[in-house]
């Protein structure tokens, strides 16, 4: 160990937090400390409670960790490797390989604490990012170079939807894809790795995981580690980057755990008082510059389906598209369980999307909204009591509801149905045909889990007749 390195000793251990006393100078917040034991353990300074004491997050605690253990100041922050050698690899928060292969070679290391790009260097790209998923491309299109969130409670299909987007988009995407798993289950990480390998897109993808069984410090920092790697490909290699995060709520949750361990007074609903700042520190690093674009898709768990929860409301403010998943839709078997009336995108405006797209999306949304208003009357009086016009609205709405379902490639093994990728033009043409009542005599069940209107029986004959 170099003579000029500062050495302290652990005086207290509480959960994943270590208090370290130093005889001379105390390391600043954000500094990486390392134990003098073998194997070495990493501690990141997170607080300075006294003039000679630092409190830090133990990122990789082991059974040998104890009071009195020596700790050295490494002189720098936590770093991760960056470079082309990371492509096709699965890494942890330290940049170490967890895919059973040798460590990436020749990779330079950079601090995980990057600064957001200044506004003067940011670029706004108003293009649409097609996913091949009908409900998303029609009603809440994603922005190329923007941030989209998938909001939903437990078990409504967030991970399935993000996996399908990976399948549909990565194969067509010409840039680099980076998947960040925050609080992921080990099973999901392993399955995703195999699926991307089978799809032949792994060699253009970097996967970074801070898994569910790891310390809150790891789950709190893995997002920053992934951002550093993504920024390298955007700024140094001048590539377009597709960044997928599952799940951003676990980042907030880890921050709450860390805040509690550090003894901070909790804020609303028990969250950390620094929630907004911490989330913004991560989200504001996601942007496009003249060097390249960075498009982000994030799954957001909503506790108890409460969309007024602070974690959900703080996340909403950073996004250009919010895709809301409905438990009611999921219970009816309408997958993907996207709520068309609550899902929004700033891209769905005249001038940003085509006039045809805007018109069809408005008509579909209005039809579904009218049907929602009529549901109470139908429940009390029955469908027969409605006017002829209202009955036609209900028929179109039910056909549209079922048409917006879609068989996924990622669920083929479970459902036995082949996945379908549907272009925006085909989605618009099919919705226009439904709205024109070209299928008014067809049972609504025929529209369930199809690709386009061309898959319907008699669809071709009816179109010719029209």
Tab-separated table of N, CA, C and O in Angstrom, residues 86-168:
chain	number	residue	atom	x	y	z
A	86	UNK	N	-16.949	-4.656	-23.775
A	86	UNK	CA	-18.096	-4.945	-22.912
A	86	UNK	C	-19.274	-5.517	-23.690
A	86	UNK	O	-20.196	-6.095	-23.092
A	87	UNK	N	-19.283	-5.338	-25.010
A	87	UNK	CA	-20.406	-5.811	-25.817
A	87	UNK	C	-20.528	-7.334	-25.723
A	87	UNK	O	-19.540	-8.062	-25.821
A	88	UNK	N	-21.755	-7.790	-25.527
A	88	UNK	CA	-22.005	-9.219	-25.402
A	88	UNK	C	-21.760	-9.772	-24.015
A	88	UNK	O	-21.815	-10.992	-23.824
A	89	UNK	N	-21.518	-8.881	-23.038
A	89	UNK	CA	-21.170	-9.348	-21.703
A	89	UNK	C	-22.261	-9.006	-20.681
A	89	UNK	O	-23.051	-8.078	-20.861
A	90	UNK	N	-22.264	-9.771	-19.580
A	90	UNK	CA	-23.157	-9.538	-18.451
A	90	UNK	C	-22.274	-9.189	-17.260
A	90	UNK	O	-21.393	-9.966	-16.870
A	91	UNK	N	-22.494	-7.991	-16.673
A	91	UNK	CA	-21.600	-7.442	-15.665
A	91	UNK	C	-22.351	-7.058	-14.402
A	91	UNK	O	-23.582	-6.925	-14.417
A	92	UNK	N	-21.590	-6.851	-13.302
A	92	UNK	CA	-22.192	-6.352	-12.072
A	92	UNK	C	-21.832	-4.880	-11.885
A	92	UNK	O	-21.247	-4.246	-12.766
A	93	UNK	N	-22.144	-4.312	-10.724
A	93	UNK	CA	-21.952	-2.883	-10.487
A	93	UNK	C	-20.484	-2.470	-10.539
A	93	UNK	O	-20.160	-1.316	-10.815
A	94	UNK	N	-19.566	-3.403	-10.304
A	94	UNK	CA	-18.133	-3.101	-10.359
A	94	UNK	C	-17.554	-3.299	-11.764
A	94	UNK	O	-16.361	-3.072	-11.976
A	95	UNK	N	-18.396	-3.753	-12.695
A	95	UNK	CA	-17.902	-4.046	-14.034
A	95	UNK	C	-17.263	-5.413	-14.144
A	95	UNK	O	-16.595	-5.718	-15.139
A	96	UNK	N	-17.467	-6.257	-13.138
A	96	UNK	CA	-16.923	-7.614	-13.167
A	96	UNK	C	-17.860	-8.537	-13.936
A	96	UNK	O	-19.094	-8.406	-13.839
A	97	UNK	N	-17.289	-9.469	-14.688
A	97	UNK	CA	-18.104	-10.390	-15.488
A	97	UNK	C	-18.850	-11.366	-14.591
A	97	UNK	O	-18.284	-11.926	-13.653
A	98	UNK	N	-20.150	-11.548	-14.844
A	98	UNK	CA	-20.950	-12.525	-14.101
A	98	UNK	C	-21.588	-13.534	-15.057
A	98	UNK	O	-22.575	-14.182	-14.729
A	99	UNK	N	-20.990	-13.652	-16.271
A	99	UNK	CA	-21.520	-14.585	-17.263
A	99	UNK	C	-20.655	-15.838	-17.397
A	99	UNK	O	-20.805	-16.598	-18.350
A	100	UNK	N	-19.720	-16.017	-16.455
A	100	UNK	CA	-18.884	-17.212	-16.484
A	100	UNK	C	-17.743	-17.154	-17.476
A	100	UNK	O	-17.045	-18.148	-17.679
A	101	UNK	N	-17.525	-16.003	-18.093
A	101	UNK	CA	-16.433	-15.833	-19.057
A	101	UNK	C	-15.344	-14.949	-18.459
A	101	UNK	O	-15.572	-14.277	-17.439
A	102	UNK	N	-14.144	-14.917	-19.061
A	102	UNK	CA	-13.064	-14.089	-18.523
A	102	UNK	C	-13.435	-12.607	-18.478
A	102	UNK	O	-14.333	-12.147	-19.198
A	103	UNK	N	-12.742	-11.850	-17.651
A	103	UNK	CA	-13.002	-10.410	-17.521
A	103	UNK	C	-12.739	-9.706	-18.849
A	103	UNK	O	-11.862	-10.110	-19.615
A	104	UNK	N	-13.508	-8.634	-19.161
A	104	UNK	CA	-13.270	-7.872	-20.397
A	104	UNK	C	-11.836	-7.340	-20.432
A	104	UNK	O	-11.328	-6.835	-19.430
A	105	UNK	N	-11.189	-7.445	-21.580
A	105	UNK	CA	-9.790	-7.046	-21.702
A	105	UNK	C	-9.658	-5.636	-22.268
A	105	UNK	O	-10.444	-5.214	-23.102
A	106	UNK	N	-8.640	-4.929	-21.788
A	106	UNK	CA	-8.272	-3.632	-22.363
A	106	UNK	C	-9.281	-2.531	-22.168
A	106	UNK	O	-9.273	-1.544	-22.898
A	107	UNK	N	-10.164	-2.659	-21.177
A	107	UNK	CA	-11.188	-1.641	-20.956
A	107	UNK	C	-10.672	-0.578	-19.990
A	107	UNK	O	-10.154	-0.899	-18.926
A	108	UNK	N	-10.810	0.694	-20.380
A	108	UNK	CA	-10.486	1.794	-19.475
A	108	UNK	C	-11.580	1.898	-18.420
A	108	UNK	O	-12.681	1.360	-18.597
A	109	UNK	N	-11.277	2.572	-17.306
A	109	UNK	CA	-12.257	2.702	-16.231
A	109	UNK	C	-12.637	4.170	-16.037
A	109	UNK	O	-11.799	5.072	-16.179
A	110	UNK	N	-13.935	4.379	-15.730
A	110	UNK	CA	-14.436	5.738	-15.508
A	110	UNK	C	-15.308	5.772	-14.261
A	110	UNK	O	-15.927	4.777	-13.886
A	111	UNK	N	-15.382	6.952	-13.671
A	111	UNK	CA	-16.220	7.142	-12.482
A	111	UNK	C	-17.695	6.953	-12.836
A	111	UNK	O	-18.145	7.356	-13.917
A	112	UNK	N	-18.447	6.364	-11.907
A	112	UNK	CA	-19.881	6.193	-12.145
A	112	UNK	C	-20.640	7.495	-11.918
A	112	UNK	O	-21.812	7.607	-12.280
A	113	UNK	N	-19.996	8.496	-11.306
A	113	UNK	CA	-20.675	9.749	-10.973
A	113	UNK	C	-20.482	10.769	-12.084
A	113	UNK	O	-19.726	11.732	-11.960
A	114	UNK	N	-21.145	10.552	-13.201
A	114	UNK	CA	-21.058	11.478	-14.324
A	114	UNK	C	-22.005	12.648	-14.140
A	114	UNK	O	-23.017	12.559	-13.431
A	115	UNK	N	-21.694	13.752	-14.789
A	115	UNK	CA	-22.555	14.939	-14.723
A	115	UNK	C	-23.501	14.962	-15.919
A	115	UNK	O	-23.144	14.499	-17.002
A	116	UNK	N	-24.728	15.472	-15.738
A	116	UNK	CA	-25.640	15.598	-16.881
A	116	UNK	C	-25.049	16.491	-17.968
A	116	UNK	O	-24.261	17.388	-17.693
A	117	UNK	N	-25.429	16.230	-19.206
A	117	UNK	CA	-24.953	17.038	-20.333
A	117	UNK	C	-25.562	18.442	-20.240
A	117	UNK	O	-26.765	18.574	-19.982
A	118	UNK	N	-24.762	19.513	-20.414
A	118	UNK	CA	-25.326	20.875	-20.385
A	118	UNK	C	-26.411	21.051	-21.448
A	118	UNK	O	-26.377	20.415	-22.505
A	119	UNK	N	-27.355	21.937	-21.181
A	119	UNK	CA	-28.466	22.157	-22.114
A	119	UNK	C	-27.969	22.594	-23.486
A	119	UNK	O	-28.580	22.268	-24.513
A	120	UNK	N	-26.861	23.337	-23.525
A	120	UNK	CA	-26.350	23.840	-24.799
A	120	UNK	C	-25.863	22.724	-25.723
A	120	UNK	O	-25.761	22.912	-26.930
A	121	UNK	N	-25.552	21.544	-25.146
A	121	UNK	CA	-25.047	20.432	-25.956
A	121	UNK	C	-26.130	19.408	-26.274
A	121	UNK	O	-25.881	18.438	-26.985
A	122	UNK	N	-27.314	19.585	-25.745
A	122	UNK	CA	-28.376	18.596	-25.964
A	122	UNK	C	-29.027	18.796	-27.320
A	122	UNK	O	-29.096	19.910	-27.841
A	123	UNK	N	-29.535	17.684	-27.860
A	123	UNK	CA	-30.200	17.723	-29.152
A	123	UNK	C	-31.586	17.122	-29.005
A	123	UNK	O	-31.763	16.101	-28.344
A	124	UNK	N	-32.559	17.760	-29.610
A	124	UNK	CA	-33.928	17.259	-29.569
A	124	UNK	C	-34.241	16.591	-30.905
A	124	UNK	O	-34.167	17.234	-31.955
A	125	UNK	N	-34.551	15.309	-30.855
A	125	UNK	CA	-34.879	14.551	-32.061
A	125	UNK	C	-36.349	14.165	-31.978
A	125	UNK	O	-36.755	13.415	-31.102
A	126	UNK	N	-37.161	14.721	-32.861
A	126	UNK	CA	-38.613	14.532	-32.780
A	126	UNK	C	-39.108	13.316	-33.549
A	126	UNK	O	-40.284	13.209	-33.852
A	127	UNK	N	-38.219	12.370	-33.868
A	127	UNK	CA	-38.648	11.196	-34.615
A	127	UNK	C	-39.366	10.179	-33.744
A	127	UNK	O	-39.235	10.159	-32.528
A	128	UNK	N	-40.149	9.315	-34.396
A	128	UNK	CA	-40.888	8.260	-33.698
A	128	UNK	C	-40.034	6.991	-33.668
A	128	UNK	O	-39.387	6.633	-34.640
A	129	UNK	N	-40.075	6.311	-32.540
A	129	UNK	CA	-39.334	5.069	-32.352
A	129	UNK	C	-40.344	3.931	-32.365
A	129	UNK	O	-41.039	3.692	-31.375
A	130	UNK	N	-40.486	3.243	-33.504
A	130	UNK	CA	-41.498	2.184	-33.626
A	130	UNK	C	-41.096	0.939	-32.847
A	130	UNK	O	-39.940	0.526	-32.885
A	131	UNK	N	-42.091	0.335	-32.175
A	131	UNK	CA	-41.831	-0.869	-31.375
A	131	UNK	C	-42.410	-2.129	-31.998
A	131	UNK	O	-42.059	-3.230	-31.595
A	132	UNK	N	-43.352	-1.985	-32.940
A	132	UNK	CA	-44.030	-3.164	-33.495
A	132	UNK	C	-45.176	-3.633	-32.627
A	132	UNK	O	-45.819	-4.644	-32.925
A	133	UNK	N	-45.462	-2.901	-31.525
A	133	UNK	CA	-46.575	-3.231	-30.623
A	133	UNK	C	-47.702	-2.240	-30.909
A	133	UNK	O	-47.540	-1.024	-30.749
A	134	UNK	N	-48.847	-2.746	-31.341
A	134	UNK	CA	-49.926	-1.910	-31.872
A	134	UNK	C	-50.378	-0.824	-30.906
A	134	UNK	O	-50.462	0.359	-31.281
A	135	UNK	N	-50.683	-1.195	-29.671
A	135	UNK	CA	-51.247	-0.247	-28.714
A	135	UNK	C	-50.281	0.888	-28.413
A	135	UNK	O	-50.695	2.040	-28.224
A	136	UNK	N	-48.988	0.581	-28.379
A	136	UNK	CA	-47.986	1.615	-28.070
A	136	UNK	C	-47.787	2.530	-29.269
A	136	UNK	O	-47.852	3.761	-29.150
A	137	UNK	N	-47.542	1.966	-30.439
A	137	UNK	CA	-47.264	2.780	-31.620
A	137	UNK	C	-48.453	3.656	-32.004
A	137	UNK	O	-48.273	4.768	-32.512
A	138	UNK	N	-49.677	3.185	-31.751
A	138	UNK	CA	-50.868	3.957	-32.115
A	138	UNK	C	-51.180	5.047	-31.103
A	138	UNK	O	-51.354	6.208	-31.465
A	139	UNK	N	-51.250	4.697	-29.811
A	139	UNK	CA	-51.803	5.606	-28.800
A	139	UNK	C	-50.762	6.338	-27.961
A	139	UNK	O	-51.062	7.395	-27.408
A	140	UNK	N	-49.566	5.783	-27.800
A	140	UNK	CA	-48.533	6.482	-27.018
A	140	UNK	C	-47.170	6.227	-27.652
A	140	UNK	O	-46.342	5.511	-27.068
A	141	UNK	N	-46.952	6.783	-28.857
A	141	UNK	CA	-45.691	6.531	-29.575
A	141	UNK	C	-44.481	7.021	-28.790
A	141	UNK	O	-44.542	8.026	-28.080
A	142	UNK	N	-43.381	6.280	-28.921
A	142	UNK	CA	-42.158	6.616	-28.204
A	142	UNK	C	-41.327	7.610	-29.014
A	142	UNK	O	-41.340	7.593	-30.238
A	143	UNK	N	-40.594	8.439	-28.311
A	143	UNK	CA	-39.735	9.438	-28.938
A	143	UNK	C	-38.328	8.878	-29.103
A	143	UNK	O	-37.761	8.326	-28.159
A	144	UNK	N	-37.775	9.012	-30.287
A	144	UNK	CA	-36.373	8.624	-30.491
A	144	UNK	C	-35.498	9.639	-29.754
A	144	UNK	O	-35.530	10.828	-30.012
A	145	UNK	N	-34.735	9.146	-28.810
A	145	UNK	CA	-33.942	10.029	-27.965
A	145	UNK	C	-34.689	10.507	-26.738
A	145	UNK	O	-34.213	11.392	-26.029
A	146	UNK	N	-35.846	9.910	-26.451
A	146	UNK	CA	-36.634	10.297	-25.284
A	146	UNK	C	-36.644	9.210	-24.223
A	146	UNK	O	-35.936	8.207	-24.309
A	147	UNK	N	-37.498	9.408	-23.220
A	147	UNK	CA	-37.629	8.459	-22.111
A	147	UNK	C	-39.083	8.021	-22.003
A	147	UNK	O	-39.993	8.866	-21.970
A	148	UNK	N	-39.289	6.719	-21.956
A	148	UNK	CA	-40.635	6.166	-21.839
A	148	UNK	C	-40.703	5.289	-20.604
A	148	UNK	O	-39.754	4.563	-20.287
A	149	UNK	N	-41.837	5.350	-19.906
A	149	UNK	CA	-42.011	4.544	-18.702
A	149	UNK	C	-43.162	3.572	-18.853
A	149	UNK	O	-44.205	3.911	-19.430
A	150	UNK	N	-42.982	2.346	-18.354
A	150	UNK	CA	-44.052	1.342	-18.301
A	150	UNK	C	-44.503	1.248	-16.847
A	150	UNK	O	-43.773	0.718	-16.008
A	151	UNK	N	-45.677	1.793	-16.549
A	151	UNK	CA	-46.155	1.862	-15.175
A	151	UNK	C	-47.161	0.757	-14.905
A	151	UNK	O	-48.067	0.513	-15.710
A	152	UNK	N	-47.036	0.110	-13.757
A	152	UNK	CA	-48.008	-0.918	-13.389
A	152	UNK	C	-47.652	-1.576	-12.083
A	152	UNK	O	-46.504	-1.544	-11.634
A	153	UNK	N	-48.658	-2.164	-11.442
A	153	UNK	CA	-48.432	-2.893	-10.202
A	153	UNK	C	-47.809	-4.248	-10.467
A	153	UNK	O	-47.360	-4.558	-11.574
A	154	UNK	N	-47.809	-5.084	-9.443
A	154	UNK	CA	-47.182	-6.405	-9.556
A	154	UNK	C	-48.028	-7.319	-10.437
A	154	UNK	O	-49.246	-7.393	-10.288
A	155	UNK	N	-47.385	-8.000	-11.378
A	155	UNK	CA	-48.047	-9.040	-12.158
A	155	UNK	C	-48.910	-8.587	-13.300
A	155	UNK	O	-49.738	-9.357	-13.790
A	156	UNK	N	-48.759	-7.341	-13.776
A	156	UNK	CA	-49.587	-6.884	-14.900
A	156	UNK	C	-48.827	-6.913	-16.230
A	156	UNK	O	-49.387	-6.564	-17.258
A	157	UNK	N	-47.546	-7.307	-16.214
A	157	UNK	CA	-46.853	-7.540	-17.475
A	157	UNK	C	-45.776	-6.548	-17.853
A	157	UNK	O	-45.442	-6.432	-19.035
A	158	UNK	N	-45.178	-5.834	-16.885
A	158	UNK	CA	-44.135	-4.848	-17.220
A	158	UNK	C	-42.896	-5.526	-17.814
A	158	UNK	O	-42.398	-5.115	-18.864
A	159	UNK	N	-42.410	-6.561	-17.132
A	159	UNK	CA	-41.186	-7.221	-17.600
A	159	UNK	C	-41.414	-7.928	-18.932
A	159	UNK	O	-40.551	-7.911	-19.812
A	160	UNK	N	-42.601	-8.537	-19.111
A	160	UNK	CA	-42.919	-9.191	-20.383
A	160	UNK	C	-42.923	-8.162	-21.514
A	160	UNK	O	-42.388	-8.406	-22.601
A	161	UNK	N	-43.501	-6.998	-21.249
A	161	UNK	CA	-43.592	-5.955	-22.274
A	161	UNK	C	-42.206	-5.407	-22.628
A	161	UNK	O	-41.894	-5.201	-23.813
A	162	UNK	N	-41.359	-5.200	-21.623
A	162	UNK	CA	-40.018	-4.676	-21.918
A	162	UNK	C	-39.185	-5.736	-22.629
A	162	UNK	O	-38.376	-5.429	-23.511
A	163	UNK	N	-39.395	-7.017	-22.304
A	163	UNK	CA	-38.696	-8.100	-23.000
A	163	UNK	C	-39.134	-8.159	-24.461
A	163	UNK	O	-38.313	-8.373	-25.362
A	164	UNK	N	-40.427	-7.949	-24.706
A	164	UNK	CA	-40.921	-7.942	-26.091
A	164	UNK	C	-40.347	-6.766	-26.873
A	164	UNK	O	-39.990	-6.893	-28.045
A	165	UNK	N	-40.241	-5.607	-26.221
A	165	UNK	CA	-39.646	-4.447	-26.887
A	165	UNK	C	-38.190	-4.729	-27.249
A	165	UNK	O	-37.726	-4.340	-28.329
A	166	UNK	N	-37.483	-5.401	-26.349
A	166	UNK	CA	-36.092	-5.758	-26.637
A	166	UNK	C	-36.047	-6.642	-27.882
A	166	UNK	O	-35.256	-6.419	-28.798
A	167	UNK	N	-36.927	-7.635	-27.928
A	167	UNK	CA	-36.952	-8.560	-29.075
A	167	UNK	C	-37.237	-7.813	-30.371
A	167	UNK	O	-36.569	-8.021	-31.385
A	168	UNK	N	-38.250	-6.934	-30.335
A	168	UNK	CA	-38.685	-6.258	-31.558
A	168	UNK	C	-37.721	-5.172	-32.011
A	168	UNK	O	-37.503	-4.974	-33.218
